[in-house]
Coordinates of C-alpha atoms and ligand atoms in Angstrom, one line a residue:
M1 CA 17.1 -7.1 27.3
V2 CA 15.3 -4.5 29.3
A3 CA 13.0 -2.2 27.4
R4 CA 13.6 1.5 27.9
T5 CA 11.1 4.2 27.9
A6 CA 11.4 7.0 25.3
A7 CA 12.5 9.4 28.0
E8 CA 15.3 7.1 29.2
R9 CA 16.4 6.6 25.7
Q10 CA 16.7 10.3 25.0
S11 CA 18.9 10.6 28.1
L12 CA 21.5 8.3 26.6
P13 CA 24.8 10.0 25.7
Q14 CA 24.7 11.3 22.1
N15 CA 27.7 9.3 21.0
L16 CA 26.0 5.9 21.7
P17 CA 24.4 4.4 18.5
P18 CA 20.7 4.0 18.7
D19 CA 19.7 0.7 20.2
W20 CA 18.1 -0.6 17.0
R21 CA 21.5 -0.4 15.3
R22 CA 23.1 -2.6 17.9
Q23 CA 20.2 -5.1 17.4
L24 CA 20.8 -4.9 13.6
R25 CA 24.5 -5.8 14.0
A26 CA 23.5 -8.7 16.3
S27 CA 21.2 -10.1 13.6
A28 CA 24.1 -11.6 11.8
I29 CA 23.9 -14.7 14.0
S30 CA 25.8 -17.9 13.2
P31 CA 23.9 -21.2 12.5
D32 CA 25.6 -22.6 15.7
Q33 CA 24.4 -19.7 17.8
L34 CA 20.9 -20.0 16.5
L35 CA 20.8 -23.8 17.3
Q36 CA 21.8 -23.0 20.9
R37 CA 19.5 -20.1 21.3
L38 CA 16.5 -22.1 20.2
K39 CA 17.6 -25.5 21.7
L40 CA 17.4 -27.1 18.3
P41 CA 19.0 -30.5 17.6
A42 CA 22.7 -30.3 16.7
R43 CA 22.2 -32.7 13.8
L44 CA 20.6 -29.8 11.9
L45 CA 23.8 -28.0 11.7
D46 CA 25.1 -29.5 8.4
E47 CA 21.7 -28.9 6.8
I48 CA 21.6 -25.2 7.9
N49 CA 25.2 -24.6 6.8
T50 CA 24.3 -25.8 3.3
G51 CA 21.6 -23.1 2.9
H52 CA 23.6 -20.5 4.8
R53 CA 26.4 -20.8 2.3
L54 CA 23.9 -19.9 -0.5
F55 CA 22.3 -17.0 1.3
A56 CA 23.5 -16.1 4.8
L57 CA 21.4 -16.7 7.9
R58 CA 20.2 -13.3 9.3
V59 CA 17.6 -12.7 11.9
P60 CA 17.2 -10.2 14.7
E61 CA 16.7 -11.3 18.3
A62 CA 13.3 -9.5 18.6
F63 CA 12.0 -11.9 15.9
I64 CA 13.7 -15.0 17.5
R65 CA 11.9 -14.1 20.7
K66 CA 8.5 -14.8 19.1
M67 CA 9.5 -18.4 18.1
R68 CA 8.8 -21.5 20.0
I69 CA 11.8 -23.1 21.7
A70 CA 13.0 -26.5 20.4
D71 CA 10.6 -26.6 17.4
P72 CA 12.3 -26.9 14.0
A73 CA 8.8 -26.6 12.4
D74 CA 8.0 -23.2 14.0
P75 CA 6.4 -21.1 11.3
L76 CA 8.5 -18.0 12.1
L77 CA 11.7 -20.1 12.2
R78 CA 10.9 -21.7 8.9
Q79 CA 10.9 -18.2 7.2
V80 CA 14.5 -17.6 8.1
L81 CA 16.1 -21.1 8.6
P82 CA 18.6 -22.1 5.9
L83 CA 17.9 -25.6 4.5
S84 CA 19.8 -27.9 2.2
A85 CA 16.6 -28.0 0.0
E86 CA 17.6 -24.6 -1.2
A87 CA 20.4 -26.2 -3.1
L88 CA 18.1 -28.6 -5.0
P89 CA 17.9 -28.0 -8.8
A90 CA 14.5 -26.5 -9.9
P91 CA 14.6 -25.3 -13.5
D92 CA 11.5 -23.2 -13.4
F93 CA 12.8 -21.3 -10.4
I94 CA 15.1 -18.5 -11.6
D95 CA 17.3 -15.6 -10.3
D96 CA 15.1 -12.7 -11.4
P97 CA 11.6 -14.1 -11.4
V98 CA 9.7 -10.7 -11.4
G99 CA 11.7 -9.1 -14.2
D100 CA 13.2 -6.4 -12.0
L101 CA 16.4 -6.1 -13.9
S102 CA 14.5 -5.0 -17.0
S103 CA 12.3 -2.4 -15.3
R104 CA 15.2 -0.2 -14.1
A105 CA 14.3 3.3 -15.3
A106 CA 17.0 5.4 -13.6
P107 CA 19.6 4.8 -10.9
G108 CA 17.8 3.1 -8.0
I109 CA 14.4 3.4 -9.7
L110 CA 12.1 0.6 -10.8
H111 CA 9.2 1.8 -12.9
K112 CA 6.8 -1.0 -13.8
Y113 CA 3.4 0.3 -13.0
H114 CA 1.5 3.5 -14.0
G115 CA 1.9 6.4 -11.6
R116 CA 4.1 4.8 -9.1
V117 CA 7.8 3.9 -8.8
L118 CA 9.9 1.9 -6.4
L119 CA 12.9 3.7 -5.1
L120 CA 15.5 1.2 -4.0
V121 CA 17.0 3.3 -1.2
T122 CA 19.1 0.5 0.2
G123 CA 20.0 -3.1 -0.7
A124 CA 20.3 -4.2 3.0
C125 CA 17.7 -6.0 5.1
A126 CA 17.6 -6.7 8.9
V127 CA 16.5 -10.3 8.0
N128 CA 17.2 -12.7 5.3
C129 CA 13.8 -14.3 4.4
R130 CA 14.6 -17.6 2.7
Y131 CA 11.8 -17.1 0.0
C132 CA 12.9 -13.6 -0.8
F133 CA 12.7 -12.9 -4.6
R134 CA 15.8 -10.7 -4.1
R135 CA 18.0 -13.4 -2.7
N136 CA 19.9 -13.7 -6.0
F137 CA 19.3 -10.1 -7.2
P138 CA 22.5 -8.0 -7.6
Y139 CA 21.2 -5.4 -5.2
S140 CA 24.4 -3.6 -4.3
E141 CA 24.4 -2.5 -8.0
Q142 CA 20.8 -1.5 -8.1
Q143 CA 20.4 0.5 -5.0
L144 CA 20.4 4.3 -5.0
K145 CA 23.9 5.7 -4.6
P146 CA 24.2 9.3 -3.3
A147 CA 26.2 10.2 -6.3
D148 CA 23.3 9.2 -8.6
W149 CA 20.5 10.9 -6.7
Q150 CA 20.3 14.0 -8.9
H151 CA 19.8 11.8 -11.9
S152 CA 17.0 9.9 -10.2
L153 CA 15.4 13.1 -9.1
A154 CA 15.5 14.4 -12.6
Y155 CA 13.7 11.3 -13.8
L156 CA 11.0 11.8 -11.2
R157 CA 10.7 15.5 -12.1
R158 CA 10.5 14.8 -15.8
N159 CA 7.8 12.1 -15.5
T160 CA 4.9 14.2 -14.4
D161 CA 2.5 11.2 -14.3
I162 CA 4.3 9.8 -11.3
S163 CA 2.2 10.6 -8.3
E164 CA 3.5 8.0 -5.8
V165 CA 7.0 7.2 -4.6
I166 CA 7.5 3.9 -2.8
F167 CA 10.6 3.6 -0.6
S168 CA 11.7 0.0 -1.0
G169 CA 14.9 -2.1 -1.0
G170 CA 16.1 -4.0 0.9
D171 CA 14.5 -2.3 3.9
P172 CA 14.3 1.5 3.6
L173 CA 14.1 2.0 7.4
L174 CA 17.6 0.8 7.7
L175 CA 18.7 4.2 6.5
S176 CA 19.2 6.8 9.2
T177 CA 16.3 9.1 9.9
A178 CA 18.5 12.0 8.8
R179 CA 19.1 10.3 5.4
L180 CA 15.4 9.5 5.0
A181 CA 14.6 13.2 5.8
A182 CA 17.2 14.4 3.2
L183 CA 15.5 12.2 0.5
T184 CA 12.0 13.5 1.3
R185 CA 13.2 17.1 1.5
D186 CA 14.3 16.8 -2.2
L187 CA 11.1 14.9 -3.2
S188 CA 8.9 17.6 -1.6
N189 CA 10.0 20.0 -4.3
I190 CA 8.4 17.9 -7.0
A191 CA 4.8 19.2 -7.2
H192 CA 3.2 16.2 -9.0
L193 CA 4.1 13.7 -6.1
R194 CA 1.0 13.2 -4.0
R195 CA 1.7 10.1 -1.9
L196 CA 4.6 8.4 -0.1
R197 CA 4.7 4.7 0.6
I198 CA 7.2 2.7 2.6
H199 CA 7.6 -1.0 2.2
T200 CA 9.3 -2.3 5.4
R201 CA 9.6 -5.3 7.6
L202 CA 11.6 -3.5 10.4
P203 CA 8.6 -2.7 12.7
V204 CA 8.2 -6.5 12.8
M205 CA 11.9 -7.4 13.0
I206 CA 13.2 -4.6 15.2
P207 CA 10.2 -2.7 16.7
D208 CA 12.7 -0.3 18.4
R209 CA 13.4 1.2 14.9
V210 CA 10.2 3.1 15.4
T211 CA 11.9 5.8 17.4
P212 CA 10.6 9.2 18.4
Q213 CA 12.9 10.7 15.7
L214 CA 11.4 8.5 13.0
C215 CA 7.9 9.4 14.1
A216 CA 8.7 13.1 14.1
W217 CA 10.0 12.8 10.5
L218 CA 6.8 11.0 9.4
A219 CA 4.6 13.5 11.1
E220 CA 6.1 16.4 9.1
L221 CA 5.9 14.9 5.6
P222 CA 3.8 16.9 3.1
W223 CA 1.9 13.8 1.8
P224 CA -0.4 11.1 3.1
V225 CA 2.0 8.3 4.2
C226 CA 1.3 4.6 3.8
M227 CA 3.4 2.0 5.4
V228 CA 3.1 -1.6 4.0
L229 CA 4.4 -4.1 6.6
H230 CA 5.3 -7.7 5.8
I231 CA 3.9 -10.2 8.3
N232 CA 3.2 -13.8 7.3
H233 CA 1.9 -15.4 10.5
P234 CA -0.2 -14.3 13.5
A235 CA 2.6 -15.2 15.9
E236 CA 4.6 -12.3 14.5
I237 CA 2.0 -9.9 16.1
D238 CA 3.0 -9.4 19.7
A239 CA 2.9 -6.5 22.2
S240 CA 6.1 -4.9 20.8
L241 CA 4.7 -4.8 17.3
Q242 CA 1.4 -3.5 18.5
Q243 CA 3.2 -0.6 20.3
A244 CA 5.2 0.2 17.2
C245 CA 2.0 0.3 15.1
R246 CA 0.4 2.6 17.7
R247 CA 3.4 5.0 17.5
L248 CA 3.0 5.1 13.7
Q249 CA -0.7 5.5 13.8
D250 CA -0.3 8.4 16.3
V251 CA 1.5 10.4 13.6
G252 CA -1.1 9.6 10.9
V253 CA 0.6 6.7 9.0
N254 CA -1.8 4.4 7.3
L255 CA -0.8 0.8 7.9
L256 CA -1.2 -2.1 5.4
N257 CA 0.3 -5.5 5.3
Q258 CA 1.4 -7.9 2.6
S259 CA 2.1 -11.6 3.1
V260 CA 3.5 -14.4 1.0
L261 CA 1.7 -17.7 0.9
L262 CA 4.3 -20.2 2.1
Q263 CA 4.1 -24.0 2.4
G264 CA 4.7 -25.0 6.0
V265 CA 4.3 -21.5 7.3
N266 CA 0.8 -20.1 6.6
D267 CA -0.7 -22.3 3.9
N268 CA -4.2 -22.8 5.3
A269 CA -7.4 -20.8 5.6
E270 CA -7.5 -21.0 9.4
I271 CA -4.1 -19.3 9.8
Q272 CA -4.8 -16.8 7.1
T273 CA -8.1 -15.8 8.6
V274 CA -6.6 -15.4 12.1
L275 CA -3.8 -13.4 10.5
S276 CA -6.1 -11.0 8.8
E277 CA -8.2 -10.5 12.0
K278 CA -5.3 -10.1 14.3
L279 CA -3.7 -7.6 11.9
Y280 CA -6.9 -5.5 12.0
S281 CA -6.9 -5.7 15.8
V282 CA -3.7 -3.7 15.8
G283 CA -5.0 -1.4 13.1
V284 CA -3.4 -3.0 10.0
L285 CA -5.3 -3.9 6.9
Q286 CA -4.3 -7.0 5.0
Y287 CA -3.6 -5.7 1.5
Y288 CA -2.0 -8.5 -0.6
L289 CA -1.5 -12.2 -0.2
H290 CA 1.2 -13.1 -2.8
Q291 CA 1.8 -16.3 -4.5
L292 CA 5.5 -17.1 -4.1
D293 CA 7.8 -15.6 -6.8
P294 CA 9.6 -18.6 -8.3
V295 CA 13.1 -17.6 -7.2
T296 CA 16.1 -20.0 -7.2
G297 CA 16.3 -21.8 -3.8
A298 CA 12.7 -21.3 -2.7
R299 CA 10.9 -24.3 -4.4
H300 CA 10.1 -26.0 -1.1
F301 CA 7.9 -23.0 -0.1
A302 CA 5.6 -23.2 -3.2
V303 CA 1.9 -23.7 -2.8
A304 CA 0.0 -24.9 -5.9
D305 CA -2.3 -22.3 -7.5
Q306 CA -5.4 -24.5 -7.0
R307 CA -4.7 -24.9 -3.3
A308 CA -4.0 -21.1 -3.0
L309 CA -7.4 -20.3 -4.6
E310 CA -9.1 -22.8 -2.3
I311 CA -7.6 -21.1 0.8
H312 CA -8.7 -17.8 -0.5
R313 CA -12.3 -19.1 -1.2
Q314 CA -12.5 -20.4 2.4
M315 CA -11.3 -17.0 3.7
R316 CA -13.9 -15.2 1.7
A317 CA -16.6 -17.3 3.3
K318 CA -15.4 -16.3 6.8
L319 CA -14.1 -12.7 6.6
P320 CA -15.8 -9.3 6.0
G321 CA -14.8 -8.0 2.5
Y322 CA -12.4 -5.4 3.9
L323 CA -10.3 -8.1 5.7
L324 CA -9.9 -10.2 2.6
P325 CA -6.5 -9.7 1.0
R326 CA -6.1 -9.6 -2.8
L327 CA -4.6 -13.0 -3.8
V328 CA -2.1 -12.1 -6.5
R329 CA 0.8 -13.3 -8.5
E330 CA 3.5 -11.0 -10.0
I331 CA 3.8 -11.7 -13.8
P332 CA 6.6 -9.8 -15.5
G333 CA 5.4 -7.4 -18.2
K334 CA 1.9 -7.0 -16.7
A335 CA 0.5 -3.5 -15.8
A336 CA -0.2 -4.5 -12.2
K337 CA -0.1 -7.4 -9.9
T338 CA -2.4 -10.1 -11.3
P339 CA -5.3 -11.7 -9.4
L340 CA -4.4 -15.3 -9.2
S341 CA -7.8 -16.3 -10.7
E342 CA -6.8 -14.4 -13.9
A343 CA -3.2 -15.6 -13.8
M344 CA -3.9 -19.2 -14.4
D345 CA -4.4 -20.6 -17.9
Ligands
PLP401 C1 4.4 -4.3 -6.3 C2 5.0 -3.1 -7.0 C3 4.5 -1.8 -6.9 C4 3.3 -1.5 -6.1 O1 2.1 -2.1 -6.6 P1 0.7 -1.8 -5.9 O2 -0.2 -2.7 -6.7 O3 0.5 -0.3 -6.1 O4 0.9 -2.1 -4.5 C5 5.1 -0.8 -7.6 N1 6.2 -1.0 -8.4 C6 6.7 -2.2 -8.5 C7 7.9 -2.4 -9.4 C8 6.2 -3.3 -7.8 O5 6.8 -4.5 -7.9
SF4_402 S1 12.3 -8.3 4.5 FE1 11.5 -8.4 2.4 S2 13.2 -7.7 1.1 FE2 14.1 -8.2 3.1 S3 14.7 -10.4 2.9 FE3 12.6 -10.4 3.7 S4 11.3 -10.6 1.9 FE4 13.3 -9.9 1.2

């Protein structure tokens, strides 16, 4: 695919869908197509299909392009490759490990922590990460529906101690820019809101989503805007991501990142140290390193707490304090994400 300049893109006929939407549709790739695309051994097909039936394979081409060819152990591939291990029984791994279903405060709103709420603006994602704690979550029922929006707004208006709205999902940047702008237009009438945050993996998965229109919307918002990306491995950071980050920084967006500690992907101090430094080289601060949420089907990604703490200790010995992420675990019922050192008995 040939990259287009912004000027060329704007000269496209108006009735053509934006290129990122075409890339999004193409992300529903079949296991067979993925094997061929990456020249992986055909004997993997049965295995992949077993996981695929539990939670469909989905990955955009822009992410596949960052993977090594013919390497089933590639750390980017492992994040998205369905495996038969997902079907193994694991009693301590459950469907709603972070207690989301009980913190629903209003339609599409999760209110767990003081002063900030998650707004589930869509249930859809451009990618299906195999370890996602939402893989078994009934998201189509939780996401904000246009018909309920006035009720959700009323909740935000009524609770004057809410100062930050976090667009989450799913991936909020899958909404059209016009729809995002309609949401923030309504939110801008609520005087006690002071910050907007956007949790998204799209600049990593489909960097073309960071369009001039999206940047124009971000530039006009009445609050400081923070975008929290989700990058787990240094190989995800390439020129296309760097350019997307640059476009966002140019309109004043603060960029943070959160990662999940994943066995066979990024479970050593060397990779984590390089990740934090490489993120900073493109202007992104590493915010959280999460211990895996124990969700059904993700047992094979788990890293023992002692090992996680050891990795974090080694990172602390090498990195300046501002490049050291907070190592946390989400414990249902707690007032914030819990530092792992406090989460262990
Ligand atoms: C993680 C999370 C937040 C954000 O927490 P921060 O510590 O501010 O990043 C907010 N609401 C919910 C429900 C969350 O899970
Ligand atoms: S991008 Fe985030 S929400 Fe979407 S599948 Fe991956 S981990 Fe889950």
